[in-house]
Coordinates of C-alpha atoms in Angstrom, one line a residue:
X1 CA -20.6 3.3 9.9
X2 CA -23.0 0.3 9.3
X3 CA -24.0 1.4 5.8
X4 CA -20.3 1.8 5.2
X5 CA -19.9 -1.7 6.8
X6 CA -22.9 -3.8 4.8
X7 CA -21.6 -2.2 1.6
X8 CA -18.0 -3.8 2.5
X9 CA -19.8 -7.1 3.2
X10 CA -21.9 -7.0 -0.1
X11 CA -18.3 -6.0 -1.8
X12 CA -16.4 -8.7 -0.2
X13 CA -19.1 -11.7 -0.9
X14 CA -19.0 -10.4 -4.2
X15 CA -15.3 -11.3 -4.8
X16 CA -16.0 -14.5 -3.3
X17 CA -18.0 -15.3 -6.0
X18 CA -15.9 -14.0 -8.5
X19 CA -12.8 -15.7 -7.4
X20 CA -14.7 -19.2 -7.0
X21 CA -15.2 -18.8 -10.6
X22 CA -12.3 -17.8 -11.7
X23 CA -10.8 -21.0 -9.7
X24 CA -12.6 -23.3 -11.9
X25 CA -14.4 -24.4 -8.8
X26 CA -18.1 -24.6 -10.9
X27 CA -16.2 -25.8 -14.3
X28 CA -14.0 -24.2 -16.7
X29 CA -15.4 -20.9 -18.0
X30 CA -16.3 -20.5 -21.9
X31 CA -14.2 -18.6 -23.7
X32 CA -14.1 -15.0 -23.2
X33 CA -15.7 -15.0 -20.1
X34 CA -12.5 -15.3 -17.8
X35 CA -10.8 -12.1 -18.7
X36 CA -14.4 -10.5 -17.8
X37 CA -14.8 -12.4 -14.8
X38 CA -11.4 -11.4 -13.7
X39 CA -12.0 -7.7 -13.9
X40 CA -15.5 -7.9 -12.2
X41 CA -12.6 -9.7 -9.3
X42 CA -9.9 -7.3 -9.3
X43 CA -12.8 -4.4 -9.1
X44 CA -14.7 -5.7 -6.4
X45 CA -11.4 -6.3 -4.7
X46 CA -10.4 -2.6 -5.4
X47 CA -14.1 -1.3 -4.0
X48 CA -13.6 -3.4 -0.5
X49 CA -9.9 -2.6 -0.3
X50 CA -11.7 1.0 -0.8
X51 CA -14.5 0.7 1.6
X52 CA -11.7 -0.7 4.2
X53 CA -9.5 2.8 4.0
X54 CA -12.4 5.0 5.0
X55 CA -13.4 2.4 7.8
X56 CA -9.7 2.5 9.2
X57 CA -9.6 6.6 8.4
X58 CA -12.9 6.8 10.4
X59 CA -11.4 4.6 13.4
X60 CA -7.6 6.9 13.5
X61 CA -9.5 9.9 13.6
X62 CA -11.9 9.0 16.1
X63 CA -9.1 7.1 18.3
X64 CA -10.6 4.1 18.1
X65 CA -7.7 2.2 16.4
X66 CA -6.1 -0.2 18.2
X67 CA -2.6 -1.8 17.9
X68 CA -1.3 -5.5 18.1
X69 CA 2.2 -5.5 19.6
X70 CA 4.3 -8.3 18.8
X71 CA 7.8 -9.3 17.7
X72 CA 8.1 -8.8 14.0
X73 CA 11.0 -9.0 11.6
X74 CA 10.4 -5.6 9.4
X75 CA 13.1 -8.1 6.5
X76 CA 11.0 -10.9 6.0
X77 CA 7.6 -9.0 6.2
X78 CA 8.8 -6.5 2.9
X79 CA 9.8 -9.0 1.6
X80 CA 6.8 -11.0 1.4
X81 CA 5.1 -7.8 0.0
X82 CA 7.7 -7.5 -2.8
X83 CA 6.9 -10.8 -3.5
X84 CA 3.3 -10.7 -3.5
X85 CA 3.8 -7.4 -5.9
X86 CA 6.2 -9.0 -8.0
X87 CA 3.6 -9.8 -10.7
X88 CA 2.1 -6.5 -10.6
X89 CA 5.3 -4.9 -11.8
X90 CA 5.8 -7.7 -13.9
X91 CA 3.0 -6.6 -16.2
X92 CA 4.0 -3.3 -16.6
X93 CA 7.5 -4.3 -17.2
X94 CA 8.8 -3.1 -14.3
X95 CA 11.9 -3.8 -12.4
X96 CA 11.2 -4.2 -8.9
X97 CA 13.6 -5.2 -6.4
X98 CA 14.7 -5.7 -3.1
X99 CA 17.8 -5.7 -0.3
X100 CA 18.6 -5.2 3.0
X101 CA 21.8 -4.2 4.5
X102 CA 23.3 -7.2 6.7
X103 CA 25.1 -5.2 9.0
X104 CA 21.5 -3.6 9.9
X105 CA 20.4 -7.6 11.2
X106 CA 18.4 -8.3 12.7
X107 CA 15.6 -6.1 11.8
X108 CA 13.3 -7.2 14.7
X109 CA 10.9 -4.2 16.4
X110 CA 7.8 -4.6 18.4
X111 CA 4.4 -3.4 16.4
X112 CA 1.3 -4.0 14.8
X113 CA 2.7 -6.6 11.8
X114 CA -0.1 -6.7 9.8
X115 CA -1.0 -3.1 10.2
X116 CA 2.8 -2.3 9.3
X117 CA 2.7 -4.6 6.3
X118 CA -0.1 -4.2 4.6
X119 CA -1.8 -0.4 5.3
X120 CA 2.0 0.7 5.4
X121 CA 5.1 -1.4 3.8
X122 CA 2.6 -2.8 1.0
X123 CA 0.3 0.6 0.7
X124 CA 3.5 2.3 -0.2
X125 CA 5.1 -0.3 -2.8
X126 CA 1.7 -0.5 -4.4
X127 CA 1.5 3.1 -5.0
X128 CA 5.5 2.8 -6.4
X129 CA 4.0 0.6 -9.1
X130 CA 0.8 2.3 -9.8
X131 CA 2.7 5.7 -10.2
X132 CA 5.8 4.4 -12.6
X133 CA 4.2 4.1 -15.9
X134 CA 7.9 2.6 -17.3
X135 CA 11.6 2.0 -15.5
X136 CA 12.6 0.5 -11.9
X137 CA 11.3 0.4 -8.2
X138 CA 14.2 -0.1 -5.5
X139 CA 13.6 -0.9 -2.0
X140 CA 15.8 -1.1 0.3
X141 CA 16.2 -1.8 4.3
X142 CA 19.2 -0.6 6.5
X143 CA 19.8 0.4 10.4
X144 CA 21.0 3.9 11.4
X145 CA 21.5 5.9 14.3
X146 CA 19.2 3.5 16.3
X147 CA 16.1 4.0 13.7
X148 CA 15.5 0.8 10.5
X149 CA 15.1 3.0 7.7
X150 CA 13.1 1.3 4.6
X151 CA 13.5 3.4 1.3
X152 CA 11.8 3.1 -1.8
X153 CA 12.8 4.7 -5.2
X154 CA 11.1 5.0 -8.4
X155 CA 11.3 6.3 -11.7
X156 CA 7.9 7.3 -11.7
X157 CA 5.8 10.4 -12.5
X158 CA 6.8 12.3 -9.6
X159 CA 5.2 15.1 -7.3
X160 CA 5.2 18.4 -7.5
X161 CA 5.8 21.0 -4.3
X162 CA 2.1 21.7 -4.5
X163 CA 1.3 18.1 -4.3
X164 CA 3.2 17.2 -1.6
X165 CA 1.7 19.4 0.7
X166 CA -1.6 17.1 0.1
X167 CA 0.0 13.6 0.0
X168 CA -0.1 12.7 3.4
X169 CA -3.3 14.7 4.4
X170 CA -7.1 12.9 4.7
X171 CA -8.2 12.0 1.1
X172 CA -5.3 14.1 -0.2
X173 CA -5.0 13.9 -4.5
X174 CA -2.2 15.3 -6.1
X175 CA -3.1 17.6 -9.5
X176 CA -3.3 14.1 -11.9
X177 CA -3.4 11.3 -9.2
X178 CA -6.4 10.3 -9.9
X179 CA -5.5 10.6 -14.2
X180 CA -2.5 8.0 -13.3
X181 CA -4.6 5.8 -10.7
X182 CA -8.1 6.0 -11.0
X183 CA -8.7 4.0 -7.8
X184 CA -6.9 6.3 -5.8
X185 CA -8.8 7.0 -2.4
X186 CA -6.7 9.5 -1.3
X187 CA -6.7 7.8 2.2
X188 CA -4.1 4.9 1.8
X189 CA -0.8 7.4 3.2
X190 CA -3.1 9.4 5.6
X191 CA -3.6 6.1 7.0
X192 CA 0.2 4.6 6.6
X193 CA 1.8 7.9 8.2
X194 CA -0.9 7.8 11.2
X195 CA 0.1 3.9 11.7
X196 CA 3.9 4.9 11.4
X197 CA 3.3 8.2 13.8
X198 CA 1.8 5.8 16.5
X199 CA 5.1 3.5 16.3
X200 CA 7.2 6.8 17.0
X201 CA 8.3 6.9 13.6
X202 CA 8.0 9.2 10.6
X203 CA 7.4 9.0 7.2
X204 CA 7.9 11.3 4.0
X205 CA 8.1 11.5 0.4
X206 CA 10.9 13.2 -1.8
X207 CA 10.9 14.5 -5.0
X208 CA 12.5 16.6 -7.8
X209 CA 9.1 17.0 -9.7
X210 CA 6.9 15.8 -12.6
X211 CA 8.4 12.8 -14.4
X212 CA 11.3 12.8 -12.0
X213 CA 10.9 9.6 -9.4
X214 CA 10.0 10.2 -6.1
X215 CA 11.6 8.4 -3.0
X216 CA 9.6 7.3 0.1
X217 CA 11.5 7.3 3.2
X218 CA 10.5 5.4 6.2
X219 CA 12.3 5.5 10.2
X220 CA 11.0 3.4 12.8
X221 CA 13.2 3.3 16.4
X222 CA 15.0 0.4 17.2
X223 CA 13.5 -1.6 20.3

């Protein structure tokens, strides 16, 4: 656990650095050097981000995990994720969008917020993205039979039967994850589905196979 923990440190000082630069804050870099110095961020980003899943992996499995419980609006917190995502799709040229039925409002539940919406809401939209080479990614949020259910379609590369056995399972890869996402850890919807499973919800993934979508479907009870 502390080796695991320095190299986190040593990953996260690293894109300190690299983002100070990439602010301007020593000067204006020459030219060529920003794309560079922007790829040496996003990948020490992607190795803490890394680092952080086993950590939180390590702590769910060995109970240690705790939960914040708070009032939190489940709307405004998705989003903010869409949002934050919204240039990521952008690049690929994909459509990504978001609604929320009104008759659902208000979509208030007591929970962990920023366990919720980042290792779940934003683990989940990220993997939409990363996984739908070309097309459209469509959230949505609505309230039924006393459960918020938050959905999110894509017209991705799919999953097979024998791949969804794995999804959801500790560093579980499909076939040709890691061939679509190389920086797949295999830990991001271990850890979202043991977050949603201590909120008394569930979580799970449907598809009709390779090149066909998938949908992600999750319930959390209302308070």
């Amino acid at each position: 656990h502390y080796i695991v923990h320095e190299v986190k440190g040593f990953l996260t000082k690293d894109a300190g650095a690299f983002a100070s630069l990439v602010d301007g804050d020593f000067g204006q870099l020459q030219d060529g050097m920003k794309p560079f110095v922007e790829n040496a961020l996003a990948q020490s980003r992607d190795g803490a981000r890394s680092v952080t899943d086993i950590l939180t992996a390590s702590n769910q499995k060995k109970g240690t995990m705790t939960y914040a419980k708070e009032s939190l609006d489940l709307k405004s917190g998705i989003a903010g994720v869409i949002e934050k995502e919204q240039s990521t799709a952008n690049k690929k040229n994909l459509v990504l969008s978001f609604s929320a039925d009104d008759a659902g409002a208000p979509y208030t539940m007591s929970g962990d917020k920023e366990k919720l919406t980042e290792n779940v809401f934003r683990n989940i939209v990220q993997n939409s993205i990363n996984y739908t080479p070309s097309g459209s990614i469509t959230a949505s949020l609505k309230k039924e039979d006393k459960k918020f259910v938050f959905s999110i379609k894509d017209t991705g590369v799919g999953i097979t039967d024998e791949d969804k056995k794995l999804l959801f399972t500790e560093g579980g890869h499909g076939k040709d994850s890691q061939r679509v996402n190389a920086h797949s850890t295999g830990y991001g919807l271990y850890i979202a589905k043991n977050i949603i499973t201590a909120h008394g919800g569930t979580i799970r993934a449907e598809s009709d196979g390779t090149n066909k979508g998938s949908i992600f479907v999750v319930e959390l009870p209302v308070a």
